[in-house]
C-alpha positions as a LaTeX table, in Angstrom:
\begin{tabular}{lrrr}
\hline
Residue & $x$ (\AA) & $y$ (\AA) & $z$ (\AA) \\
\hline
Unk1 & 93.83 & 79.41 & 145.73 \\
Unk2 & 96.58 & 82.18 & 145.68 \\
Unk3 & 97.18 & 83.95 & 141.92 \\
Unk4 & 100.62 & 84.08 & 142.63 \\
Unk5 & 102.76 & 86.48 & 140.71 \\
Unk6 & 104.30 & 86.11 & 137.25 \\
Unk7 & 107.50 & 88.03 & 138.50 \\
Unk8 & 107.76 & 85.13 & 140.70 \\
Unk9 & 109.35 & 83.30 & 137.31 \\
Unk10 & 111.81 & 85.82 & 136.42 \\
Unk11 & 114.68 & 83.43 & 137.29 \\
Unk12 & 113.72 & 80.69 & 135.29 \\
Unk13 & 112.88 & 83.05 & 132.36 \\
Unk14 & 116.47 & 84.83 & 133.17 \\
Unk15 & 118.01 & 81.00 & 132.87 \\
Unk16 & 116.58 & 80.45 & 129.60 \\
Unk17 & 117.43 & 83.32 & 127.91 \\
Unk18 & 121.29 & 82.94 & 128.97 \\
Unk19 & 121.52 & 79.46 & 128.43 \\
Unk20 & 119.50 & 79.09 & 125.53 \\
Unk21 & 120.54 & 82.47 & 123.78 \\
Unk22 & 124.14 & 82.38 & 124.69 \\
Unk23 & 123.85 & 78.98 & 122.48 \\
Unk24 & 121.95 & 80.30 & 119.75 \\
Unk25 & 124.49 & 83.71 & 119.44 \\
Unk26 & 127.63 & 81.51 & 119.60 \\
Unk27 & 126.37 & 78.65 & 118.10 \\
Unk28 & 128.06 & 76.45 & 120.76 \\
Unk29 & 125.92 & 75.50 & 123.81 \\
Unk30 & 129.13 & 74.72 & 125.78 \\
Unk31 & 130.00 & 78.69 & 125.35 \\
Unk32 & 127.71 & 79.15 & 128.51 \\
Unk33 & 128.11 & 76.47 & 131.12 \\
Unk34 & 124.54 & 75.69 & 132.52 \\
Unk35 & 126.05 & 75.97 & 135.98 \\
Unk36 & 127.02 & 79.40 & 135.75 \\
Unk37 & 123.30 & 80.26 & 133.74 \\
Unk38 & 121.83 & 78.66 & 136.98 \\
Unk39 & 123.48 & 80.90 & 139.41 \\
Unk40 & 122.69 & 84.14 & 137.28 \\
Unk41 & 118.97 & 82.57 & 137.88 \\
Unk42 & 119.83 & 82.12 & 141.63 \\
Unk43 & 121.40 & 85.74 & 142.33 \\
Unk44 & 118.37 & 86.94 & 139.94 \\
Unk45 & 115.89 & 85.33 & 142.61 \\
Unk46 & 117.89 & 86.41 & 145.94 \\
Unk47 & 117.67 & 90.30 & 144.08 \\
Unk48 & 113.77 & 89.73 & 144.10 \\
Unk49 & 111.12 & 90.38 & 147.29 \\
Unk50 & 112.46 & 92.80 & 149.36 \\
Unk51 & 109.92 & 91.92 & 151.83 \\
Unk52 & 111.84 & 88.82 & 152.66 \\
Unk53 & 115.40 & 89.41 & 154.16 \\
Unk54 & 118.64 & 87.68 & 152.67 \\
Unk55 & 118.71 & 85.67 & 155.96 \\
Unk56 & 115.49 & 84.33 & 155.15 \\
Unk57 & 115.98 & 83.77 & 151.83 \\
Unk58 & 118.86 & 81.84 & 152.32 \\
Unk59 & 117.25 & 79.37 & 154.49 \\
Unk60 & 114.82 & 78.68 & 152.07 \\
Unk61 & 117.31 & 78.05 & 149.42 \\
Unk62 & 119.15 & 75.51 & 151.46 \\
Unk63 & 116.07 & 73.69 & 152.88 \\
Unk64 & 115.15 & 72.98 & 149.14 \\
Unk65 & 118.75 & 72.02 & 148.20 \\
Unk66 & 118.55 & 69.54 & 151.10 \\
Unk67 & 115.24 & 68.32 & 150.25 \\
Unk68 & 115.10 & 64.27 & 150.69 \\
Unk69 & 114.60 & 63.83 & 146.83 \\
Unk70 & 117.19 & 65.88 & 145.49 \\
Unk71 & 119.72 & 64.27 & 147.82 \\
Unk72 & 118.53 & 60.78 & 146.85 \\
Unk73 & 119.06 & 62.17 & 142.76 \\
Unk74 & 122.51 & 63.43 & 143.96 \\
Unk75 & 123.68 & 59.82 & 145.20 \\
Unk76 & 122.28 & 58.23 & 142.44 \\
Unk77 & 124.42 & 60.39 & 140.00 \\
Unk78 & 127.88 & 59.73 & 141.93 \\
Unk79 & 126.94 & 56.05 & 142.23 \\
Unk80 & 126.37 & 56.05 & 138.46 \\
Unk81 & 129.75 & 58.00 & 137.87 \\
Unk82 & 131.05 & 55.04 & 139.73 \\
Unk83 & 129.82 & 52.28 & 138.03 \\
Unk84 & 130.39 & 53.84 & 134.42 \\
Unk85 & 134.12 & 55.04 & 135.47 \\
Unk86 & 134.65 & 51.25 & 136.77 \\
Unk87 & 132.90 & 49.09 & 134.09 \\
Unk88 & 134.40 & 50.99 & 131.54 \\
Unk89 & 137.98 & 50.54 & 132.74 \\
Unk90 & 137.10 & 46.75 & 133.31 \\
Unk91 & 136.63 & 46.79 & 129.54 \\
Unk92 & 133.18 & 45.85 & 129.91 \\
Unk93 & 132.17 & 48.78 & 127.65 \\
Unk94 & 134.17 & 47.25 & 124.75 \\
Unk95 & 133.36 & 43.67 & 125.32 \\
Unk96 & 129.61 & 44.26 & 125.33 \\
Unk97 & 129.40 & 46.37 & 122.13 \\
Unk98 & 131.33 & 44.17 & 120.36 \\
Unk99 & 129.46 & 41.22 & 121.86 \\
Unk100 & 125.99 & 43.07 & 120.77 \\
Unk101 & 127.26 & 43.75 & 117.53 \\
Unk102 & 128.56 & 39.93 & 116.90 \\
Unk103 & 125.03 & 38.46 & 117.35 \\
Unk104 & 122.71 & 41.27 & 116.33 \\
Unk105 & 122.05 & 42.28 & 112.80 \\
Unk106 & 123.30 & 46.16 & 112.71 \\
Unk107 & 120.41 & 47.60 & 111.31 \\
Unk108 & 118.31 & 46.81 & 114.91 \\
Unk109 & 121.51 & 47.73 & 117.00 \\
Unk110 & 119.70 & 51.15 & 117.95 \\
Unk111 & 116.33 & 49.76 & 118.28 \\
Unk112 & 117.95 & 47.29 & 120.92 \\
Unk113 & 119.65 & 50.08 & 123.04 \\
Unk114 & 115.99 & 51.17 & 123.29 \\
Unk115 & 114.24 & 48.23 & 124.38 \\
Unk116 & 116.96 & 47.48 & 126.64 \\
Unk117 & 116.94 & 50.75 & 128.13 \\
Unk118 & 112.67 & 50.50 & 128.71 \\
Unk119 & 113.73 & 47.08 & 130.54 \\
Unk120 & 116.35 & 48.55 & 132.57 \\
Unk121 & 114.75 & 51.76 & 133.72 \\
Unk122 & 111.50 & 50.10 & 134.42 \\
Unk123 & 113.18 & 47.55 & 136.83 \\
Unk124 & 115.72 & 50.23 & 138.36 \\
Unk125 & 113.09 & 53.22 & 138.46 \\
Unk126 & 115.69 & 55.94 & 137.54 \\
Unk127 & 116.45 & 57.55 & 133.86 \\
Unk128 & 119.72 & 58.94 & 135.18 \\
Unk129 & 120.98 & 55.48 & 136.15 \\
Unk130 & 119.77 & 53.58 & 133.09 \\
Unk131 & 121.40 & 56.73 & 130.88 \\
Unk132 & 124.80 & 56.03 & 132.73 \\
Unk133 & 124.65 & 52.58 & 132.29 \\
Unk134 & 123.67 & 52.59 & 128.36 \\
Unk135 & 125.24 & 55.89 & 127.16 \\
Unk136 & 129.19 & 54.26 & 127.09 \\
Unk137 & 127.70 & 51.44 & 124.96 \\
Unk138 & 125.83 & 53.89 & 122.45 \\
Unk139 & 128.95 & 55.67 & 121.94 \\
Unk140 & 130.64 & 52.39 & 121.28 \\
Unk141 & 127.97 & 51.73 & 118.68 \\
Unk142 & 128.43 & 54.58 & 116.91 \\
Unk143 & 132.08 & 54.52 & 116.81 \\
Unk144 & 132.07 & 51.01 & 115.41 \\
Unk145 & 128.99 & 51.44 & 113.15 \\
Unk146 & 129.16 & 55.03 & 111.68 \\
Unk147 & 125.31 & 55.17 & 113.11 \\
Unk148 & 124.91 & 59.15 & 114.14 \\
Unk149 & 126.04 & 59.30 & 117.92 \\
Unk150 & 122.72 & 61.58 & 118.35 \\
Unk151 & 120.61 & 58.68 & 117.35 \\
Unk152 & 121.97 & 55.96 & 119.46 \\
Unk153 & 122.02 & 58.42 & 122.67 \\
Unk154 & 118.53 & 59.57 & 121.49 \\
Unk155 & 117.53 & 56.01 & 121.94 \\
Unk156 & 119.32 & 55.50 & 125.28 \\
Unk157 & 117.07 & 58.68 & 126.43 \\
Unk158 & 113.86 & 57.26 & 124.79 \\
Unk159 & 114.19 & 53.86 & 126.80 \\
Unk160 & 115.51 & 55.56 & 130.05 \\
Unk161 & 112.07 & 57.67 & 129.74 \\
Unk162 & 110.02 & 54.74 & 129.36 \\
Unk163 & 110.73 & 53.30 & 132.28 \\
Unk164 & 111.08 & 56.42 & 134.49 \\
Unk165 & 107.34 & 56.82 & 133.88 \\
Unk166 & 106.14 & 53.34 & 134.53 \\
Unk167 & 108.67 & 51.84 & 136.76 \\
Unk168 & 107.19 & 50.70 & 139.88 \\
Unk169 & 109.66 & 51.70 & 142.32 \\
Unk170 & 110.32 & 55.23 & 140.43 \\
Unk171 & 110.07 & 58.14 & 142.50 \\
Unk172 & 107.60 & 59.79 & 140.06 \\
Unk173 & 105.42 & 57.06 & 140.39 \\
Unk174 & 105.53 & 57.18 & 144.07 \\
Unk175 & 104.68 & 60.88 & 143.81 \\
Unk176 & 102.00 & 60.69 & 141.48 \\
Unk177 & 99.94 & 57.77 & 143.25 \\
Unk178 & 100.53 & 59.36 & 146.76 \\
Unk179 & 99.17 & 62.75 & 145.96 \\
Unk180 & 96.15 & 61.33 & 143.87 \\
Unk181 & 95.48 & 58.53 & 146.25 \\
Unk182 & 95.30 & 55.64 & 143.92 \\
Unk183 & 97.27 & 52.22 & 144.02 \\
Unk184 & 100.35 & 51.71 & 142.06 \\
Unk185 & 99.16 & 49.06 & 140.16 \\
Unk186 & 95.78 & 50.90 & 138.89 \\
Unk187 & 97.96 & 53.75 & 137.90 \\
Unk188 & 100.37 & 51.46 & 136.33 \\
Unk189 & 97.43 & 49.64 & 134.05 \\
Unk190 & 96.09 & 53.02 & 133.29 \\
Unk191 & 99.51 & 54.32 & 132.36 \\
Unk192 & 100.79 & 51.91 & 130.14 \\
Unk193 & 97.61 & 51.89 & 128.22 \\
Unk194 & 98.41 & 55.50 & 127.21 \\
Unk195 & 102.01 & 55.04 & 126.38 \\
Unk196 & 102.22 & 51.55 & 124.97 \\
Unk197 & 101.41 & 52.96 & 121.21 \\
Unk198 & 104.21 & 55.37 & 121.82 \\
Unk199 & 106.83 & 52.78 & 122.18 \\
Unk200 & 105.89 & 50.41 & 119.50 \\
Unk201 & 105.84 & 53.30 & 117.17 \\
Unk202 & 109.27 & 54.59 & 118.30 \\
Unk203 & 110.49 & 51.31 & 117.99 \\
Unk204 & 109.19 & 51.25 & 114.33 \\
Unk205 & 110.92 & 54.50 & 113.78 \\
Unk206 & 114.20 & 53.36 & 115.00 \\
Unk207 & 113.76 & 49.93 & 112.50 \\
Unk208 & 113.42 & 52.31 & 109.86 \\
Unk209 & 115.76 & 54.96 & 110.35 \\
Unk210 & 118.94 & 52.86 & 111.41 \\
Unk211 & 117.97 & 50.18 & 109.18 \\
Unk212 & 118.93 & 52.59 & 106.36 \\
Unk213 & 122.15 & 53.32 & 107.35 \\
Unk214 & 124.90 & 51.59 & 105.24 \\
Unk215 & 128.28 & 50.63 & 106.95 \\
Unk216 & 130.59 & 47.68 & 107.28 \\
Unk217 & 132.43 & 46.46 & 110.14 \\
Unk218 & 136.02 & 45.32 & 109.29 \\
Unk219 & 138.01 & 44.84 & 112.66 \\
Unk220 & 137.58 & 41.63 & 114.60 \\
Unk221 & 134.51 & 41.90 & 116.95 \\
Unk222 & 136.52 & 40.67 & 119.98 \\
Unk223 & 135.08 & 40.55 & 123.61 \\
Unk224 & 135.04 & 38.60 & 126.98 \\
Unk225 & 131.62 & 37.48 & 128.59 \\
Unk226 & 133.69 & 38.20 & 132.05 \\
Unk227 & 133.78 & 41.55 & 131.28 \\
Unk228 & 130.23 & 41.53 & 129.87 \\
Unk229 & 129.02 & 40.01 & 133.51 \\
Unk230 & 128.56 & 43.39 & 135.30 \\
Unk231 & 126.29 & 44.73 & 132.89 \\
Unk232 & 124.44 & 41.42 & 133.19 \\
Unk233 & 124.31 & 41.81 & 137.08 \\
Unk234 & 123.09 & 44.95 & 136.55 \\
Unk235 & 120.36 & 44.27 & 134.17 \\
Unk236 & 119.07 & 41.14 & 136.17 \\
Unk237 & 119.67 & 42.78 & 139.40 \\
Unk238 & 117.15 & 45.84 & 137.78 \\
Unk239 & 114.48 & 43.34 & 136.36 \\
Unk240 & 114.54 & 41.53 & 139.78 \\
Unk241 & 113.62 & 44.65 & 141.28 \\
Unk242 & 116.58 & 45.26 & 143.31 \\
Unk243 & 117.26 & 48.95 & 144.82 \\
Unk244 & 118.87 & 51.11 & 142.46 \\
Unk245 & 121.57 & 51.79 & 144.96 \\
Unk246 & 122.15 & 48.24 & 145.44 \\
Unk247 & 122.39 & 47.43 & 141.52 \\
Unk248 & 125.01 & 50.15 & 141.01 \\
Unk249 & 126.97 & 49.10 & 144.05 \\
Unk250 & 127.13 & 45.76 & 143.28 \\
Unk251 & 127.85 & 46.66 & 139.59 \\
Unk252 & 130.58 & 48.75 & 140.31 \\
Unk253 & 132.35 & 45.92 & 142.83 \\
Unk254 & 131.78 & 43.50 & 140.29 \\
Unk255 & 133.54 & 45.47 & 137.94 \\
Unk256 & 136.45 & 46.34 & 139.60 \\
Unk257 & 136.84 & 42.51 & 140.76 \\
Unk258 & 136.43 & 41.55 & 137.10 \\
Unk259 & 138.88 & 44.44 & 136.10 \\
Unk260 & 141.55 & 43.16 & 138.44 \\
Unk261 & 141.44 & 39.33 & 137.66 \\
Unk262 & 141.76 & 40.24 & 133.69 \\
Unk263 & 144.33 & 42.80 & 134.32 \\
Unk264 & 142.47 & 45.77 & 132.94 \\
Unk265 & 142.93 & 47.37 & 136.31 \\
Unk266 & 146.05 & 47.70 & 138.24 \\
Unk267 & 145.40 & 47.17 & 142.03 \\
Unk268 & 146.98 & 50.47 & 142.71 \\
Unk269 & 144.17 & 52.35 & 140.25 \\
Unk270 & 140.86 & 50.64 & 141.63 \\
Unk271 & 140.03 & 53.95 & 143.63 \\
Unk272 & 141.44 & 55.92 & 140.61 \\
Unk273 & 139.12 & 54.69 & 137.82 \\
Unk274 & 136.25 & 54.81 & 140.09 \\
Unk275 & 136.51 & 58.58 & 140.95 \\
Unk276 & 138.14 & 59.32 & 137.29 \\
Unk277 & 137.31 & 56.36 & 134.93 \\
Unk278 & 140.14 & 55.20 & 132.86 \\
Unk279 & 141.00 & 57.99 & 130.65 \\
Unk280 & 141.09 & 60.52 & 133.60 \\
Unk281 & 137.56 & 62.22 & 132.62 \\
Unk282 & 135.02 & 60.03 & 133.53 \\
Unk283 & 133.67 & 58.30 & 136.73 \\
Unk284 & 132.56 & 60.12 & 139.78 \\
Unk285 & 134.21 & 63.16 & 138.39 \\
Unk286 & 132.34 & 63.21 & 135.46 \\
Unk287 & 128.94 & 63.81 & 137.80 \\
Unk288 & 130.21 & 66.83 & 139.59 \\
Unk289 & 128.82 & 69.38 & 137.30 \\
Unk290 & 125.28 & 67.66 & 137.34 \\
Unk291 & 125.13 & 67.16 & 140.99 \\
Unk292 & 125.92 & 70.69 & 141.65 \\
Unk293 & 123.14 & 71.74 & 139.02 \\
Unk294 & 120.93 & 69.72 & 140.65 \\
Unk295 & 121.26 & 71.19 & 144.20 \\
Unk296 & 121.44 & 74.76 & 142.72 \\
Unk297 & 118.24 & 74.33 & 140.73 \\
Unk298 & 116.37 & 72.86 & 143.75 \\
Unk299 & 117.54 & 76.27 & 145.58 \\
Unk300 & 116.30 & 78.54 & 142.59 \\
Unk301 & 112.86 & 76.87 & 142.54 \\
Unk302 & 112.49 & 77.26 & 146.38 \\
Unk303 & 112.82 & 80.86 & 145.85 \\
Unk304 & 110.29 & 80.91 & 142.89 \\
Unk305 & 107.92 & 78.97 & 144.88 \\
Unk306 & 108.25 & 81.51 & 147.50 \\
Unk307 & 107.89 & 84.13 & 145.35 \\
Unk308 & 104.66 & 83.19 & 143.86 \\
Unk309 & 105.93 & 81.84 & 140.57 \\
Unk310 & 104.64 & 78.17 & 140.89 \\
Unk311 & 101.23 & 79.50 & 142.39 \\
Unk312 & 100.75 & 81.72 & 139.60 \\
Unk313 & 100.89 & 78.86 & 136.89 \\
Unk314 & 98.79 & 76.68 & 139.00 \\
Unk315 & 96.34 & 79.37 & 139.36 \\
Unk316 & 95.83 & 80.21 & 135.67 \\
Unk317 & 95.55 & 76.75 & 134.98 \\
Unk318 & 92.87 & 75.77 & 136.92 \\
Unk319 & 90.79 & 78.77 & 136.42 \\
Unk320 & 90.17 & 77.68 & 132.62 \\
Unk321 & 89.19 & 73.91 & 133.32 \\
Unk322 & 85.33 & 73.69 & 132.68 \\
Unk323 & 84.87 & 69.85 & 131.55 \\
Unk324 & 86.34 & 66.46 & 132.31 \\
Unk325 & 88.34 & 66.55 & 129.30 \\
Unk326 & 89.38 & 70.02 & 130.09 \\
Unk327 & 90.41 & 68.83 & 133.48 \\
Unk328 & 92.71 & 66.23 & 132.02 \\
Unk329 & 94.07 & 68.60 & 129.60 \\
Unk330 & 94.58 & 71.10 & 132.36 \\
Unk331 & 96.55 & 68.58 & 134.67 \\
Unk332 & 98.44 & 67.94 & 131.68 \\
Unk333 & 99.40 & 71.39 & 130.98 \\
Unk334 & 99.92 & 71.66 & 134.64 \\
Unk335 & 102.57 & 69.06 & 134.94 \\
Unk336 & 104.34 & 70.21 & 131.60 \\
Unk337 & 104.84 & 73.91 & 132.94 \\
Unk338 & 105.91 & 72.93 & 136.24 \\
Unk339 & 108.18 & 70.70 & 134.84 \\
Unk340 & 109.58 & 73.17 & 132.59 \\
Unk341 & 110.12 & 75.40 & 135.50 \\
Unk342 & 111.70 & 73.15 & 137.78 \\
Unk343 & 113.79 & 70.56 & 135.37 \\
Unk344 & 112.91 & 68.00 & 137.89 \\
Unk345 & 109.95 & 65.66 & 137.26 \\
Unk346 & 109.77 & 64.36 & 141.01 \\
Unk347 & 109.68 & 67.59 & 142.35 \\
Unk348 & 106.99 & 69.11 & 139.46 \\
Unk349 & 104.54 & 66.24 & 140.65 \\
Unk350 & 105.02 & 66.95 & 143.94 \\
Unk351 & 104.12 & 70.44 & 143.42 \\
Unk352 & 101.28 & 70.22 & 141.03 \\
Unk353 & 99.93 & 66.99 & 142.53 \\
Unk354 & 97.66 & 68.73 & 145.26 \\
Unk355 & 96.07 & 71.23 & 142.70 \\
Unk356 & 95.60 & 68.25 & 140.04 \\
Unk357 & 93.92 & 66.21 & 143.00 \\
Unk358 & 91.37 & 69.40 & 143.36 \\
Unk359 & 90.78 & 69.45 & 139.36 \\
Unk360 & 89.99 & 66.03 & 139.27 \\
Unk361 & 87.73 & 65.37 & 142.54 \\
Unk362 & 85.73 & 68.48 & 140.81 \\
Unk363 & 85.50 & 66.93 & 137.11 \\
Unk364 & 85.36 & 63.48 & 137.97 \\
Unk365 & 88.84 & 62.51 & 136.68 \\
Unk366 & 89.71 & 58.96 & 138.15 \\
Unk367 & 92.68 & 59.34 & 140.72 \\
Unk368 & 94.59 & 56.48 & 138.54 \\
Unk369 & 94.04 & 58.56 & 135.59 \\
Unk370 & 95.29 & 61.77 & 137.26 \\
Unk371 & 98.39 & 60.11 & 138.49 \\
Unk372 & 98.96 & 58.53 & 135.19 \\
Unk373 & 98.66 & 62.16 & 133.24 \\
Unk374 & 101.13 & 63.88 & 136.35 \\
Unk375 & 103.73 & 61.26 & 135.28 \\
Unk376 & 103.29 & 60.95 & 131.63 \\
Unk377 & 103.58 & 64.61 & 131.08 \\
Unk378 & 106.14 & 65.72 & 133.33 \\
Unk379 & 108.34 & 62.79 & 131.74 \\
Unk380 & 107.62 & 64.03 & 128.53 \\
Unk381 & 109.14 & 67.02 & 129.08 \\
Unk382 & 112.13 & 65.68 & 131.52 \\
Unk383 & 113.14 & 63.79 & 128.42 \\
Unk384 & 113.27 & 66.90 & 126.04 \\
Unk385 & 114.66 & 70.07 & 127.61 \\
Unk386 & 118.02 & 70.77 & 127.37 \\
Unk387 & 118.64 & 71.60 & 130.67 \\
Unk388 & 117.21 & 68.80 & 132.37 \\
Unk389 & 119.76 & 66.06 & 134.08 \\
Unk390 & 118.86 & 63.48 & 131.59 \\
Unk391 & 119.75 & 65.24 & 128.35 \\
Unk392 & 122.96 & 67.01 & 130.43 \\
Unk393 & 123.98 & 63.46 & 131.68 \\
Unk394 & 123.62 & 61.86 & 128.25 \\
Unk395 & 125.83 & 64.92 & 126.48 \\
Unk396 & 128.45 & 64.55 & 129.13 \\
Unk397 & 128.69 & 60.69 & 128.96 \\
Unk398 & 128.90 & 61.44 & 125.06 \\
Unk399 & 131.75 & 63.66 & 125.58 \\
Unk400 & 134.13 & 62.00 & 122.61 \\
Unk401 & 131.31 & 62.41 & 120.28 \\
Unk402 & 130.99 & 66.41 & 121.04 \\
Unk403 & 127.02 & 66.30 & 121.31 \\
Unk404 & 124.84 & 68.91 & 123.04 \\
Unk405 & 121.77 & 68.45 & 124.28 \\
Unk406 & 120.50 & 70.28 & 121.30 \\
Unk407 & 122.03 & 67.69 & 119.00 \\
Unk408 & 120.02 & 65.07 & 120.98 \\
Unk409 & 116.75 & 66.44 & 120.67 \\
Unk410 & 115.56 & 65.42 & 117.01 \\
Unk411 & 115.80 & 61.56 & 118.03 \\
Unk412 & 113.80 & 61.86 & 121.30 \\
Unk413 & 110.90 & 60.04 & 119.41 \\
Unk414 & 109.25 & 58.37 & 122.36 \\
Unk415 & 108.89 & 61.36 & 124.98 \\
Unk416 & 107.29 & 63.33 & 122.10 \\
Unk417 & 105.01 & 60.42 & 120.82 \\
Unk418 & 104.38 & 59.87 & 124.71 \\
Unk419 & 102.67 & 63.01 & 124.91 \\
Unk420 & 100.99 & 62.86 & 121.68 \\
Unk421 & 99.24 & 59.41 & 122.32 \\
Unk422 & 98.05 & 60.80 & 125.76 \\
Unk423 & 96.54 & 63.32 & 124.63 \\
Unk424 & 94.32 & 61.12 & 121.50 \\
Unk425 & 93.32 & 59.30 & 124.65 \\
Unk426 & 92.08 & 62.23 & 126.33 \\
Unk427 & 90.23 & 63.62 & 123.29 \\
Unk428 & 88.81 & 60.40 & 121.81 \\
Unk429 & 87.51 & 59.24 & 125.26 \\
Unk430 & 83.53 & 59.06 & 125.60 \\
Unk431 & 81.97 & 61.15 & 128.45 \\
Unk432 & 80.33 & 58.11 & 129.62 \\
Unk433 & 83.79 & 56.59 & 130.58 \\
Unk434 & 83.58 & 59.29 & 133.54 \\
Unk435 & 80.25 & 58.90 & 134.32 \\
Unk436 & 80.68 & 55.23 & 135.13 \\
Unk437 & 83.62 & 56.65 & 137.36 \\
Unk438 & 81.33 & 59.14 & 139.15 \\
Unk439 & 78.77 & 56.20 & 139.81 \\
Unk440 & 80.92 & 54.34 & 141.13 \\
Unk441 & 82.73 & 56.62 & 143.26 \\
Unk442 & 79.24 & 57.60 & 144.74 \\
Unk443 & 78.03 & 53.90 & 145.02 \\
Unk444 & 81.27 & 51.86 & 145.79 \\
Unk445 & 78.94 & 48.50 & 146.98 \\
\hline
\end{tabular}
């Protein structure tokens, strides 16, 4: 195992200092656009390691930018923007909000956002797609009820991270099970045992907090079931296990058909609303920044890895592992640090997975537990870091509420509780559980 070099992590440090530091200094986290901070980090990475030529560095950066996972994520961003723009133009957001508020007591509207987010993200396997579908509804609920916008968006992100971690078709699940050599169903059973208490507590917290809000809706809550249909198709398609690309394309096409039929979308504006949304600031164009950021971050991580930054993290975690419980905590720490450094939980799992497998073999940690821990702790941080795609998109989608990622963080109960409950299971687990696994591994028959 290579020791790596602490200096390899310098670009990440530069980004954090520039991005978060400027936000604190100017009391405005929009003062420094994230893409500018990432470009500064990329330049820093290029200036390091003079033993590698500029042309070689350029090859490393572009090869990581073109990684399959990165490109898939970018495509999801684009399709999510198309669906968001078209469904808003068709009136689906207003109708869905009004319908929900007309049949549900206002005190459980926020809890409903979380629960629906859990179902959609579990079925679709993508947190970003879930956030794209539900953020406009959350904004509408906030504007019509007076409930804190940050609270409503926080509930959406919490639900999105539930499925991102648990879904059988999520990239993170696929990466975790492949690197650890276990079945998806086994990882799911182990995973849900660790995080279900966190979900239950999150529901209770949202009920308590939103239930104390005092407001009254005086306007008429009119809605058109036909305009709600695209959301229903997306929900049903997701629950049926339809591919996320097909779900988002189907939702977009149906939104356009509904919008043209009801007169909400003029025929000559079909492509415009897909690209720019109904007000010219949404749709696919709203996803440009996040798409470019994802590509640039992938390039930065390529140089960070080449300069020994990732190896430095892996080495210093592995050498401190002494016991089975320590091994699990080491895997949790490993997953956390790599995700904080990469801002991409799938890439973090791919990077940390081989080392986690070595740790689990040496200390008899079952593969399904190792896979669950990898997925859980990358999702914990992916749902919290203000420069991650999830919070960046959530705040961008709630632009009318003038929210920053930092505003949303106090309401991200589920990711925090997910990490806490997983740690409790690790610390309270009896040693004989691992002994039983070791005996079964040696004598499979």
